[in-house]
Coordinates of C-alpha atoms in Angstrom, one line a residue:
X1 CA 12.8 -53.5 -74.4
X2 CA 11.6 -56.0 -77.6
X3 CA 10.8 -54.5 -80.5
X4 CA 9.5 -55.9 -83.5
X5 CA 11.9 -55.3 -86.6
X6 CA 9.7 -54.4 -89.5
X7 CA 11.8 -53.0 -91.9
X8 CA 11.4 -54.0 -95.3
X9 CA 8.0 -55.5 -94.5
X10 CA 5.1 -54.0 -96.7
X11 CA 2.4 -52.2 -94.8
X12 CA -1.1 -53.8 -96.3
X13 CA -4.5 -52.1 -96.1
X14 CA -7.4 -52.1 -97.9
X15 CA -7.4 -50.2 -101.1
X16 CA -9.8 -47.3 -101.2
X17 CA -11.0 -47.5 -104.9
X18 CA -12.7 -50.9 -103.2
X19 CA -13.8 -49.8 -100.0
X20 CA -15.9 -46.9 -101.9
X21 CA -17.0 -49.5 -104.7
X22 CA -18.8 -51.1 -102.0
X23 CA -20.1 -48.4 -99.9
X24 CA -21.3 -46.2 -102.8
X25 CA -24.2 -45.7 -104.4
X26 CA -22.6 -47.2 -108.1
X27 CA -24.4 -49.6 -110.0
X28 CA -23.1 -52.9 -109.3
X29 CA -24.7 -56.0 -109.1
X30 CA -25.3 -58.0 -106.4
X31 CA -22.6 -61.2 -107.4
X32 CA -20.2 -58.2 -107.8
X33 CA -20.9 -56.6 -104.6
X34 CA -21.4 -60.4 -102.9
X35 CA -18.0 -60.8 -104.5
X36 CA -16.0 -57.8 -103.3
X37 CA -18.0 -58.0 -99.7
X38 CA -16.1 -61.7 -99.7
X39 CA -12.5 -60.3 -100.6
X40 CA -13.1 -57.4 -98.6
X41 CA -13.5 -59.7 -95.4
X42 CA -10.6 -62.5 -96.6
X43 CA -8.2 -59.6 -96.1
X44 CA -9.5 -57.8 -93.3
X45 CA -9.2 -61.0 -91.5
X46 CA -5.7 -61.6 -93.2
X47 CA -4.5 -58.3 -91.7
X48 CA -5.7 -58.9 -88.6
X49 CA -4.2 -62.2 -88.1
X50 CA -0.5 -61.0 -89.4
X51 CA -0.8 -58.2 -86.7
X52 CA -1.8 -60.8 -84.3
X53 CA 1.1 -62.7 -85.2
X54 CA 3.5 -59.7 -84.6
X55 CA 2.2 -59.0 -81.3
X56 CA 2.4 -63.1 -80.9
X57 CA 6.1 -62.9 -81.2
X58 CA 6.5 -59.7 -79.1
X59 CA 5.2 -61.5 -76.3
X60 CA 7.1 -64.5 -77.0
X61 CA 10.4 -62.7 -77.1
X62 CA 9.7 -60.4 -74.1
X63 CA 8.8 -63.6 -72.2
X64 CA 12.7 -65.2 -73.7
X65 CA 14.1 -61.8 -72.1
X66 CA 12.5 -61.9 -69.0
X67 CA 13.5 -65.1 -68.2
X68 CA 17.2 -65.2 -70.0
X69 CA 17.9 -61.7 -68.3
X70 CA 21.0 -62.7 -67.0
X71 CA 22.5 -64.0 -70.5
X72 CA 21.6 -60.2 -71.8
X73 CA 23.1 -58.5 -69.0
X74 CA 26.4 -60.7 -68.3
X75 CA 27.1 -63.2 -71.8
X76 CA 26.7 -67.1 -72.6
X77 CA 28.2 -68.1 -69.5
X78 CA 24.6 -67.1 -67.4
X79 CA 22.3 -68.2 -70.2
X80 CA 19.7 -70.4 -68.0
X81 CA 18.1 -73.3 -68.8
X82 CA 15.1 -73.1 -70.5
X83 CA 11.8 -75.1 -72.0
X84 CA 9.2 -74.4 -74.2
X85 CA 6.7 -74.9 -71.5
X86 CA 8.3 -72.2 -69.3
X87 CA 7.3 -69.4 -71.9
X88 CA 4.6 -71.3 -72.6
X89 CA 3.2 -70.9 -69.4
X90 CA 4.1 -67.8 -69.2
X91 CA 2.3 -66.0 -71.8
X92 CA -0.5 -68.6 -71.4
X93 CA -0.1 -70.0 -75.0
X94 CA 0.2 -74.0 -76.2
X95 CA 4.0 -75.1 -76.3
X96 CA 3.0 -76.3 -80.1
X97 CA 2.5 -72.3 -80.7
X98 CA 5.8 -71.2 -78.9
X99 CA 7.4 -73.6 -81.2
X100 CA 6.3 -72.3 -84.5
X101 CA 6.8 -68.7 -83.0
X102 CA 10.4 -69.4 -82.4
X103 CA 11.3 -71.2 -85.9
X104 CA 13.1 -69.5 -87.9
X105 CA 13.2 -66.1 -86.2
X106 CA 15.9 -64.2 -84.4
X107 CA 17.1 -61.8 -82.0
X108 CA 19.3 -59.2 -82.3
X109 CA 21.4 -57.9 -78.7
X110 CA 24.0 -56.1 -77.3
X111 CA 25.5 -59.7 -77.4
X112 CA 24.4 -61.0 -80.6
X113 CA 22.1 -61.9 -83.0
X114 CA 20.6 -65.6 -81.9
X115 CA 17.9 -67.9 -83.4
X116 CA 15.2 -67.7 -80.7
X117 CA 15.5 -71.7 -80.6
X118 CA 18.9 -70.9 -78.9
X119 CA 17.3 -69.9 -75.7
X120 CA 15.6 -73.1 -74.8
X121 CA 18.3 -75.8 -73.8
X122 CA 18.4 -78.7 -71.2
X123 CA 19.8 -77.9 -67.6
X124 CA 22.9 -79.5 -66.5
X125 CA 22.4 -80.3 -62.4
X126 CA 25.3 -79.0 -60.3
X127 CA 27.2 -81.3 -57.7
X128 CA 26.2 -79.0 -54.8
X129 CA 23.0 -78.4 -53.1
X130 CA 21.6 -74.7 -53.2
X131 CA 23.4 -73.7 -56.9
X132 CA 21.5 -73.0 -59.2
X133 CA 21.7 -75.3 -62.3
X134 CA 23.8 -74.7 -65.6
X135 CA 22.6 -74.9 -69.1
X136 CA 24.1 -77.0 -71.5
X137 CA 25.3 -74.1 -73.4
X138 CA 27.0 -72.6 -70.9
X139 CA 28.5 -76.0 -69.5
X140 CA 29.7 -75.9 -73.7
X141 CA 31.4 -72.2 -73.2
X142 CA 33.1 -73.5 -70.0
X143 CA 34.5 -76.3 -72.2
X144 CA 35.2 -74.1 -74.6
X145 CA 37.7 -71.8 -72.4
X146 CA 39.3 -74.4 -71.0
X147 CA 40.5 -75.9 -73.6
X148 CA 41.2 -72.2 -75.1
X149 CA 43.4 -71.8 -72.0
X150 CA 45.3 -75.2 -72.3
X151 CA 48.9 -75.9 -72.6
X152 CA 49.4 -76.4 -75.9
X153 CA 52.3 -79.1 -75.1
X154 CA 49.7 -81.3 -73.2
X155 CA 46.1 -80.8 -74.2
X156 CA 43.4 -81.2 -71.8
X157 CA 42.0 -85.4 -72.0
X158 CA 38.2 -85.8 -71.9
X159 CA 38.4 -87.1 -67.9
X160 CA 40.5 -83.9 -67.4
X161 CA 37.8 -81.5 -68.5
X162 CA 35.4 -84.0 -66.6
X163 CA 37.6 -83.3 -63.4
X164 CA 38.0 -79.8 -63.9
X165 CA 34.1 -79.5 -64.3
X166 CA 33.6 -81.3 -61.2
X167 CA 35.8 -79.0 -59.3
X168 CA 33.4 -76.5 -60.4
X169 CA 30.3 -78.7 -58.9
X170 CA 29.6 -79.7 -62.9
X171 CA 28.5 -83.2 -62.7
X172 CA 29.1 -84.9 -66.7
X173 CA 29.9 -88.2 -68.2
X174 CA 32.9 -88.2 -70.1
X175 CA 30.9 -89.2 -73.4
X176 CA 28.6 -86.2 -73.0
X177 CA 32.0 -83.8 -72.6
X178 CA 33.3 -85.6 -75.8
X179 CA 29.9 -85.1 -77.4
X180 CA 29.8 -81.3 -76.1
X181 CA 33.5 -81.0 -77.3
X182 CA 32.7 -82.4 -81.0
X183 CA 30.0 -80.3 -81.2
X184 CA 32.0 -77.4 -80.5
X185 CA 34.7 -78.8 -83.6
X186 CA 37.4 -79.2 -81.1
X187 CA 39.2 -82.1 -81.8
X188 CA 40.4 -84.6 -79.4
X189 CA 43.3 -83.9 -77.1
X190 CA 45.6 -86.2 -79.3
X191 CA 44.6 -84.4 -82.4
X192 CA 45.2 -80.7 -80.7
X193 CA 48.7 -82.1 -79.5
X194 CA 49.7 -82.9 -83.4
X195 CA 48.5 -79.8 -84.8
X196 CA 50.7 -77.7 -82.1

């Protein structure tokens, strides 16, 4: 279930004194009423379109969970590979407007709170036919536990992660597990040997 978190956000509406200034019978003249008529309509249509943008990123998130259902249920390690255009398409909106949606906001989870820019990653293609492909973050957690689970006297080498991935159908470069790795702030295997 998404829900929009609106705490702390100020309800607006129209202030009465106004609204009956202009539907009265008081004696104003026209440039006033012409004026207030003007303002009147600048923040109607201001309310409307912050409402619309609420209900913009409501459908924007529900898509994210709909499609990421996996992650929420299970952790990182079934976060699924995602583009733009996939909600996009889903919720029949420009890619340009899912981006903007998704700047700068976040989620809140049984397994976190994540910027909604989280969910949309490359895929990593498996080795095997018929499995379904990895995302890069979770191809990044996998790294991460293995080298959580390594023997400290002889730390896992770049090729070693690369073969232990490919045991697991994971098909990556070496450079793009160093990359993943620095990303991460593991060092390299020399430097995790020294600091034993």
């Amino acid at each position: 279930m998404v829900m929009l978190n609106d705490d702390g956000i100020p309800r607006f509406n129209i202030s009465s004194y106004y609204r009956r200034f202009l539907v009265g019978k008081r004696d104003a003249t026209d440039a006033t009423r012409t004026f207030l008529d003007e303002k009147l309509k600048s923040a109607q249509w201001l309310i409307r379109s912050i409402d619309q943008r609420n209900k913009t990123i409501v459908r924007v998130v529900e898509s994210i969970v709909k499609f990421q259902e996996p992650f929420f249920e299970h952790g990182v390690q079934y976060l699924r590979p995602m583009i733009l255009r996939d909600v996009a398409e889903d919720v029949s909106m420009h890619e340009s407007t899912i981006s903007r949606v998704t700047s700068n906001k976040y989620l809140h989870s049984a397994q976190g709170i994540y910027e909604l820019k989280y969910f949309f990653n490359t895929s990593i293609p498996r080795s095997q036919e018929g499995l379904t492909e990895l995302s890069s973050v979770a191809v990044r957690e996998m790294i991460r536990k293995m080298v959580d689970q390594e023997d400290a006297d002889a730390p896992l080498k770049d090729q070693e992660i690369v073969a232990r991935l490919k045991a697991q159908n994971v098909e990556l470069a070496r450079r793009t597990v160093a990359k993943y790795r620095t990303e991460l702030n593991i060092p390299s295997a020399s430097r995790r040997k020294r600091a034993c």
